[in-house]
Amino acid sequence: MPLLKIDGKEIEIKSGTTVLQAAEANGIEIPYYCYHPALEIVGSCRMCLVQVEGMPKLQVSCNTFVGDVPPERKVDGKYDMVVDTQNDLVVQERKNILEFLLLNHPLDCPVCDQAGECYLQDYSFKFGNAHSRFDEAKRVRPNEYLGSQIVINHNRCILCSRCVRFTQEISGTSELFVEARGYNSKIAALEDKPLDNLLAGNVADICPVGALLSTDYIHKNRIWNLKEQPSVCQDCSVGCNVDVFSQRDQILRLTPRENHDVNGYFMCDIGRYGFHRFEEIERVTQPMVRNGESFDALNWDKAIEKTADLIKKSNGKTAGIVSPFHTNESNFLLGLMMNGVLGSLPPITKKEITYQSGFRISADRSPNRRGMNNICGEIVADLPSEIKAQAIHGLYILDDGVDRESDDVWKEILAKMDFVVVQTYAMTALARSANIILPGLAPFEREGTITNDRDRVQWLRSSLPKKGESRADWEILMMVMKALDKEEQTFADVGQVIKVMGEKFPAYKGLSFFRLGPHGMSLNGKASG
Amino acid sequence: MKSNGKLKQRFTFSDPERVEQIFSQYSDKKSATLPLLHLAQSQEGYISNSVIENIADLVDCHSAVVMDCVSFYTMLYTKPQGRHIIQVCQTLSCSLNGADALVDHVTDKYEIKPGETMANDRFTLMKVECLGSCGTAPVVQINKEYHEGLSTQKFDKLLESFE
Amino acid sequence: MNTFKPVLTEYIDQQDCHTLPFYKRVGGYTALDKVLKMNPEDVTQEVKDSNLRGRGGAGFPTGVKWGFIPKDSNKPKYLINNADESEPGTFKDRLLMNKAPHQMLEGMVIAAYAIGCHTSFIYIRGEFYKEYKLLEKVVTEAYENNLLGDNILGSNYSLDVVIHRGAGAYICGEETGLIESLEGKRGWPRIKPPFPAIEGYLKSPTIVNNVETLSCLPHIVNRGAGWFKSIGPEKGPGPRLFCISGCVNNPGVFEEPMGVSLKELIFDRAGGIPDGKQLKAVFPGGSSSAILTANEAIDVMMDFEELVEKKSMLGSAGVIVMDETVNMVQACLNIARFYAHESCGQCTPCREGTAWLVKMLTRLVNGGGKPNDIDMLFEITDNIGGLIDFSKGSFGKTICPFGEAVAWPVRSFVEKFKGEFMEYLPQEKVVA
C-alpha cells in the first residue's frame, strides 16, 4: 500500500487512488467542479490543483494517481507521494480560478435556486476574493429550455461539462453537447432532440452551480427552509435511495442519495417527480363505514370492532390481500392475522429500461414484491379459483394506493363478497367498493423495511407527518389482531414487528434500523421466494 | 411518393462510393466524421440539420455528438454561405502587410462587412486567423484556394474573376 | 563564412522536385530500403543518438518519444504526421509538403517501422486543400511503387497511410487535440496522463510527429546520427527551417543549422527591414514565444537552450519581425485575439482569461484605458499561463500548453514595451 503524506498527515491508501479521493476520504477538502466520481475525468475546471513535491507545476488532484514508487524515488525515504493542498501557491491558484469563473457569473444568488447548495457560492466564500476586478462587459445570454423539465441559465454556467458527460456516459442518450468553442462555448441540445430521457433530472443535481434547473423546483422555495431526510424511492422495485426535501407536510423535491449497491448517484424522473401524485389524490384520513352509496366517519375503536366482528363472523372464510407496495412488516402482520388464503392485486408492470451505465428502471413498478413474496408464505396465483374452492366471502385488503379500475376478475370477486375491508391512504376505486375503510399511511409517511428485486432490504423512514387520524399500517393490523384475540403481543414500534418476523423467516432475522443503516443490507440469497 | 411539397429534402450523399471508401480507411466509424462532413459540405455548401442526421446515422452516434464536433471547427458552416467565400487572414504578419486594407476594400466595393453575405449571394466575407502563409502576406483564401502576396489592386482584379 | 548546405530543402527550387522520379534520382527511399533491413529498435536508437528534437514547437526528443511506446502491448500502434501547421509565423511544413512530399512520406514509413505501426495518418490542416490534393497523388504513387501498402520494397513490413483533413482549429496542432479530432470529436486536448504513447488514437499507443521532424529521418538514416549531431549545438542539432515574415524585405523559409544567429536570419537571409526602418521586436519561435526587443534579438542564437535562457523559446522557428512603426499595443491585441479565437474553451483560465485580455486590450486601444490596466494585464497573463521563467508552480495552469502560449507573448509585450502601453492610460494617473 502506497504511503501518501498530505498536509502533513500520513495516509496509507490503495494503489491507483487519486489525491482527490484520498483527501476526501480523509476529511481534507479540495474544491472541484468538473470532477464527478461517476464520470470520466477531464481535469478542465482546474479548481482542484494541489502541489506535489518534486513536480514543477501544480497538479490537478482529480487526475493525480498515487502508486507505489521504487525505494530510491520515495520522498524522505518513505513516502510514495507528498502533497500540499493548503500552501500559499495552491490557495492563490484557487482564488485565480474562482476569479475567472466569476467574471461573467451574475451576482444573482438572492434569486438563484442553487443558493445554499452552490459550490461556486461556497468556494467563493471559502477561497475567493471579496470583489470583482472585471471591468468589462459581461457575457449575457437568455435562458433556454434543454428539455421539457430542464432549463439552462447560461450566465451561471461554468462549462464544467458534467451534464454533457452524464448524457454521454450514464444515460447514453447524448442529447447534450458543447456548442462552439472558447469563450463562446455553451451547453446546448438540438431543438428537435431535446433532453427528455427519464434520467434528465439528474443533470440539475450534478450541476455544481445554478445553471441547470429543474422546472419542477424552480423558484419554489429556498433550500435552507426545507427539511432534508433520507428515504427510498417506491416507484419501482429498484429502490433508489433518495433525499426527501419537505416543508411541513409537503414534499418539494426528491434528489438521489448515493448508494453504490442500488442506484449509484442517480435516480429516474419517474421517481423524482412521482411524489406529485400524492398532491392530487383524494386522501383518506379517518376510518369510514359504508352507508348506502356513501361513507360515514367512525372513530378508530368502532372501526376496529366492526372489522373484527366481520372477520370473526366469516368463520375463517376471510382472505387477505397483501401488497407489493407495502412494507414487509405490514404484509407480514396481515399474513399472520389471516392464517389462510393470501392473494395480491394485479401487478403494475411496464417495460424495463437499462441505461448505458447499468442504471435500471425495473419493469415491476412496485417497490416490494420480493419482500412480500419472502415473508408471506404462499400467495395464491389463482385467487378466483381459490376463493371458490374455499368458499371465501370476506376480504381484508392492503390497498396498493394505485387508483385503477378493477378488471373483470376482480369485479367478479368483489361482487361475491359479503364484506370488504380496505386499508388505504387514498380513495381508490377499490376503496370506494369497501364496506370499511381504515386509513393507513402514504409511501413517504411509512416506516419499515422493503426488499428490492436484487434482494436488498432497505429501511424506509417516515419523512412526512401522518395526516388526520390515519395510523401506521402495522399498527392498524395490530389493533385488528388484538380485537380478533389473534395475537397477545403488543408491538411498540415497527422494530418489534421485525423481531417476530425474523423468527418466522430467518433471512430477516436480526434486521434493525441500525443494522440496515442508510444503505440497507443484502439478504445474500438467504430468503426463499 | 405523396408529398405536400413542403417536406424538407432529406440529405443523402451523391457519391456513395466515396463514402464507402472513407469508411474503409478507418477501423472505427466515428473517425470518418470529419471526412464525411467535408464531403457533405462540398456537396451542399453547408452542414444542414439533415446532413448532421445522415452522418450521425452513418457513424452510429447521436446527432448532438456530430453537432458538438461541427460547431467546434471554423471551416464547417451550419448556415448557407455565398457562392464564393472570401477569407482574409488578419493575424500579425498579414496584418502588418496590409490585410486590413483588403477587408476594407471588399466592404467598400461590395458593401458587406466581415461575416456578411451579399444579397445576390455572390460573396461572403470573413476575417480569419492565421492561414499558415505568413511569408507571402497578406493572404486571402477564396473558396479552397490561397491567393498570396496581394495588393489591393491585384485583389480587386482577382475578385472580378469570381461571378 | 556559412558553409552549410541545405538538407531538407536542397532541391526545392528545381522543377518537378515533388515527383517520385525526381526524389528517387536524388537518393530518395534509399534510407527506407536500409531501414527495412534493420531492427526497429536500432532505428529508434539511431534517432535517439541523433538528438533530433521535435520541430513542431515543443522540441521533445523524437527518439525518446518513440521509446515510450509499450513493448508488450498487443494493441495496434499509430503514427500520426502532424501537418496541422497553424502557428502564426510558421509556414515551413506547407513548403515541405509542396516541394518534398516524398521526403516526408519516407520519413513517415521509417518512423512507423520503428514503432511497429501499420496504419499511419497525415493530419493536414483543412485549409491546405492544394497540399491535400498533392499528397493524395503522392500517396497513391507510393502505393503503386510498393513504397506503401503490403510488403514494402519486398520486406515483411506493411503500412497504410491515410490522409485526414482538419477543419479549422489551431488547437488540433496539439497532439491530444489532434487525436480527438481524428476520432471525429471536437479538438479538446486530453488530460495527461495517459500520454498518447500509451493511450492515444482509439486508446492505442500513438506517436505524433511533425512534418519537418519526419522529413529529417531519411537523412539521419542515410548519413548517420553523428553527422546530424554535428550540425549546430549538440543538445538540439540538425538543420532547421526558419520562417521569416512580418516587416522584412524578403520573407520566406530558410534552412539553416540550429543555432544560427537571429541577426543573420533577419538581415541576411530575409534581406533586412524595408525602407531602412529600425528593428523593434521579434517573435523568435512563432506567436507563442515571448517577443524579443531589438537589443535582445540582435545577438541571440536560434537554439533551444539559448532562447529559454532569454525567457523565450525556439518553438516552431517562426520568426515574425516588427519594425519601429508597429504599434505594440495593437500588435499585442492582434495576438491576444488570435488566441481568444482559437482557445478550445475547455479549461477555465484559458477560456475566460483570453477573452478578458481581448476585452481589456480592445478597450485600451479604443482610448478607454484605466490606471491599473497594466498591472491587471500582468496578473491575468500570469493567471492563465504563469511566469515565463518556469519558476516553481507558476505554469501548467491548463490541460495543454495553450495557456503559456497566450500568456507569455502577451506578457512580453506589456513587460518590454510598457512605455507604449502607459501612453494608453489616463495621463494624470500615470504621473501620480
XYZ file of N, CA, C and O in Angstrom, chain B residues 38-121:
336
model
N -16.731 17.067 -44.475
C -16.120 17.784 -45.608
C -16.833 17.432 -46.913
O -17.147 18.298 -47.723
N -17.063 16.157 -47.070
C -17.701 15.687 -48.307
C -19.116 16.266 -48.428
O -19.505 16.759 -49.496
N -19.836 16.242 -47.329
C -21.205 16.756 -47.348
C -21.217 18.248 -47.644
O -22.038 18.741 -48.415
N -20.266 18.967 -47.043
C -20.242 20.411 -47.260
C -19.875 20.752 -48.698
O -20.400 21.709 -49.265
N -18.997 19.947 -49.292
C -18.652 20.238 -50.682
C -19.850 19.951 -51.591
O -19.977 20.535 -52.663
N -20.731 19.090 -51.151
C -21.929 18.788 -51.941
C -23.038 19.824 -51.716
O -23.689 20.281 -52.649
N -23.234 20.223 -50.444
C -24.374 21.052 -50.070
C -24.041 22.533 -49.891
O -24.929 23.361 -49.867
N -22.762 22.806 -49.656
C -22.368 24.185 -49.377
C -22.347 24.514 -47.899
O -21.728 25.464 -47.471
N -23.058 23.751 -47.118
C -23.035 23.930 -45.664
C -23.548 22.655 -45.009
O -23.994 21.727 -45.690
N -23.460 22.639 -43.681
C -23.888 21.455 -42.932
C -25.292 21.697 -42.409
O -25.478 22.390 -41.408
N -26.264 21.170 -43.087
C -27.650 21.341 -42.657
C -27.986 20.325 -41.566
O -27.224 19.390 -41.328
N -29.126 20.510 -40.927
C -29.560 19.536 -39.926
C -29.694 18.150 -40.523
O -29.409 17.139 -39.884
N -30.144 18.145 -41.768
C -30.326 16.861 -42.430
C -28.979 16.160 -42.654
O -28.879 14.942 -42.542
N -27.956 16.953 -42.959
C -26.604 16.385 -43.107
C -26.169 15.771 -41.780
O -25.657 14.652 -41.720
N -26.411 16.526 -40.723
C -25.999 16.048 -39.400
C -26.690 14.732 -39.065
O -26.053 13.778 -38.604
N -27.972 14.679 -39.329
C -28.694 13.437 -39.035
C -28.182 12.274 -39.864
O -27.998 11.170 -39.370
N -27.940 12.552 -41.124
C -27.456 11.497 -42.003
C -26.098 10.961 -41.537
O -25.892 9.745 -41.441
N -25.209 11.888 -41.214
C -23.872 11.452 -40.781
C -23.946 10.746 -39.423
O -23.269 9.743 -39.193
N -24.796 11.259 -38.551
C -24.961 10.599 -37.245
C -25.401 9.146 -37.446
O -24.897 8.232 -36.788
N -26.317 8.943 -38.362
C -26.758 7.581 -38.665
C -25.601 6.742 -39.185
O -25.392 5.609 -38.763
N -24.850 7.339 -40.114
C -23.758 6.587 -40.733
C -22.678 6.207 -39.735
O -22.161 5.095 -39.766
N -22.312 7.147 -38.868
C -21.218 6.843 -37.931
C -21.747 6.301 -36.607
O -20.983 6.065 -35.681
N -23.073 6.125 -36.556
C -23.650 5.416 -35.426
C -23.540 6.193 -34.120
O -23.048 5.671 -33.116
N -23.951 7.446 -34.148
C -23.993 8.184 -32.885
C -25.151 9.167 -32.929
O -25.845 9.288 -33.927
N -25.353 9.845 -31.823
C -26.440 10.810 -31.707
C -26.107 12.067 -32.523
O -24.955 12.468 -32.588
N -27.108 12.687 -33.111
C -26.873 13.913 -33.894
C -26.173 14.992 -33.080
O -25.385 15.766 -33.612
N -26.482 15.042 -31.783
C -25.864 16.072 -30.940
C -24.353 15.897 -30.876
O -23.614 16.866 -30.757
N -23.903 14.654 -30.958
C -22.462 14.391 -30.918
C -21.807 14.936 -32.187
O -20.716 15.515 -32.150
N -22.496 14.795 -33.303
C -21.966 15.337 -34.557
C -21.995 16.867 -34.513
O -21.045 17.537 -34.911
N -23.072 17.414 -33.955
C -23.185 18.874 -33.852
C -22.099 19.437 -32.944
O -21.545 20.503 -33.218
N -21.811 18.750 -31.882
C -20.742 19.135 -30.955
C -19.441 19.312 -31.735
O -18.715 20.280 -31.570
N -19.178 18.364 -32.620
C -17.975 18.384 -33.452
C -18.055 19.528 -34.468
O -17.155 20.357 -34.557
N -19.155 19.594 -35.208
C -19.301 20.602 -36.271
C -19.094 22.010 -35.721
O -18.368 22.821 -36.300
N -19.710 22.286 -34.581
C -19.710 23.657 -34.061
C -18.331 24.093 -33.576
O -18.103 25.254 -33.297
N -17.412 23.152 -33.466
C -16.062 23.463 -32.972
C -15.172 24.036 -34.074
O -14.249 24.800 -33.801
N -15.438 23.635 -35.309
C -14.498 23.934 -36.395
C -14.956 25.095 -37.261
O -16.122 25.150 -37.666
N -14.015 25.999 -37.542
C -14.384 27.209 -38.288
C -14.681 26.936 -39.760
O -15.373 27.708 -40.396
N -14.162 25.835 -40.304
C -14.387 25.579 -41.726
C -15.746 24.954 -42.018
O -16.121 24.806 -43.174
N -16.426 24.515 -40.982
C -17.721 23.877 -41.197
C -18.818 24.901 -40.922
O -18.867 25.501 -39.854
N -19.658 25.123 -41.907
C -20.696 26.148 -41.793
C -22.053 25.507 -41.539
O -22.443 24.584 -42.234
N -22.765 26.036 -40.567
C -24.098 25.487 -40.300
C -25.188 26.319 -40.978
O -26.366 26.023 -40.840
N -24.744 27.369 -41.673
C -25.709 28.192 -42.420
C -25.229 28.279 -43.870
O -24.021 28.213 -44.119
N -26.150 28.477 -44.812
C -25.716 28.639 -46.208
C -24.818 29.872 -46.352
O -25.019 30.867 -45.645
N -23.847 29.791 -47.231
C -22.912 30.895 -47.473
C -23.085 31.386 -48.912
O -23.796 30.772 -49.696
N -22.374 32.462 -49.229
C -22.388 32.960 -50.602
C -21.712 31.965 -51.547
O -21.106 30.988 -51.111
N -21.816 32.257 -52.845
C -21.194 31.350 -53.827
C -19.685 31.294 -53.644
O -19.060 30.268 -53.844
N -19.105 32.435 -53.285
C -17.659 32.481 -53.072
C -17.372 33.026 -51.677
O -17.921 34.057 -51.291
N -16.523 32.312 -50.987
C -16.211 32.717 -49.615
C -14.826 33.348 -49.595
O -13.835 32.703 -49.961
N -14.788 34.617 -49.230
C -13.511 35.334 -49.164
C -13.049 35.323 -47.709
O -13.743 35.846 -46.833
N -11.891 34.735 -47.466
C -11.387 34.694 -46.098
C -10.069 35.438 -46.030
O -9.070 34.980 -46.586
N -10.089 36.573 -45.371
C -8.884 37.393 -45.286
C -8.191 37.099 -43.957
O -8.781 37.255 -42.891
N -6.955 36.680 -44.064
C -6.191 36.404 -42.841
C -5.895 37.723 -42.150
O -5.507 38.702 -42.776
N -6.089 37.750 -40.838
C -5.888 39.005 -40.106
C -4.845 38.882 -39.010
O -4.671 39.778 -38.199
N -4.153 37.744 -38.971
C -3.157 37.579 -37.912
C -1.898 38.384 -38.258
O -1.749 38.873 -39.374
N -1.010 38.470 -37.286
C 0.016 39.518 -37.281
C 0.745 39.784 -38.603
O 0.747 40.911 -39.080
N 1.357 38.767 -39.207
C 2.156 39.037 -40.404
C 1.302 39.594 -41.530
O 1.733 40.486 -42.266
N 0.098 39.081 -41.674
C -0.793 39.605 -42.706
C -1.272 41.001 -42.334
O -1.370 41.887 -43.177
N -1.544 41.182 -41.053
C -1.990 42.486 -40.568
C -0.908 43.542 -40.808
O -1.191 44.656 -41.244
N 0.355 43.156 -40.558
C 1.465 44.095 -40.765
C 1.664 44.395 -42.244
O 2.307 45.362 -42.612
N 1.136 43.546 -43.115
C 1.351 43.710 -44.547
C 0.074 44.095 -45.303
O -0.058 43.813 -46.486
N -0.851 44.706 -44.592
C -1.972 45.324 -45.296
C -3.256 44.534 -45.386
O -4.076 44.791 -46.266
N -3.461 43.555 -44.501
C -4.693 42.756 -44.559
C -5.951 43.604 -44.335
O -6.972 43.385 -44.977
N -5.827 44.595 -43.452
C -6.998 45.420 -43.142
C -7.510 46.139 -44.388
O -8.719 46.249 -44.608
N -6.573 46.589 -45.216
C -6.965 47.300 -46.440
C -7.753 46.377 -47.361
O -8.668 46.816 -48.064
N -7.397 45.104 -47.363
C -8.111 44.147 -48.225
C -9.552 43.968 -47.741
O -10.481 43.924 -48.542
N -9.700 43.878 -46.425
C -11.048 43.744 -45.864
C -11.862 45.000 -46.203
O -12.987 44.911 -46.700
N -11.252 46.148 -45.972
C -11.946 47.420 -46.248
C -12.347 47.508 -47.710
O -13.415 48.016 -48.042
N -11.477 46.996 -48.554
C -11.762 47.056 -49.983
C -13.051 46.291 -50.313
O -13.911 46.800 -51.041
N -13.160 45.095 -49.788
C -14.370 44.306 -50.053
C -15.592 45.008 -49.465
O -16.641 45.106 -50.102
N -15.416 45.522 -48.268
C -16.534 46.195 -47.606
C -16.988 47.423 -48.417
O -18.185 47.622 -48.628
N -16.021 48.182 -48.905
C -16.363 49.377 -49.694
C -17.003 49.014 -51.022
O -18.028 49.549 -51.408
N -16.371 48.060 -51.701
C -16.812 47.791 -53.061
C -18.081 46.952 -53.115
O -18.948 47.183 -53.956
N -18.191 45.974 -52.225
C -19.334 45.053 -52.319
C -20.350 45.243 -51.189
O -21.324 44.518 -51.086
N -20.069 46.202 -50.355
C -20.986 46.565 -49.276
C -21.354 45.398 -48.359
O -22.517 45.177 -48.034
N -20.341 44.625 -48.015
C -20.550 43.606 -46.975
C -19.459 43.740 -45.928
O -18.292 43.952 -46.251
N -19.872 43.638 -44.696
C -18.901 43.637 -43.604
C -18.490 42.194 -43.327
O -19.181 41.263 -43.759
N -17.379 42.020 -42.606
C -16.990 40.646 -42.272
C -18.143 39.895 -41.610
O -18.820 40.448 -40.745
N -18.372 38.681 -42.057
C -19.470 37.880 -41.523
C -20.729 37.993 -42.360
O -21.688 37.262 -42.135
N -20.707 38.889 -43.349
C -21.922 39.098 -44.144
C -21.816 38.499 -45.542
O -20.717 38.266 -46.052
N -22.983 38.291 -46.133
C -23.063 37.764 -47.495
C -23.826 38.770 -48.350
O -24.778 39.392 -47.878
N -23.388 38.913 -49.587
C -24.071 39.854 -50.488
C -25.499 39.374 -50.754
O -25.775 38.174 -50.754
N -26.363 40.324 -51.019
C -27.774 39.994 -51.249
C -27.924 39.016 -52.409
O -28.793 38.141 -52.396
N -27.052 39.153 -53.415
C -27.144 38.242 -54.563
C -26.320 36.968 -54.358
O -26.090 36.211 -55.304
N -25.840 36.779 -53.117
C -25.087 35.570 -52.755
C -23.737 35.425 -53.456
O -23.138 34.354 -53.422
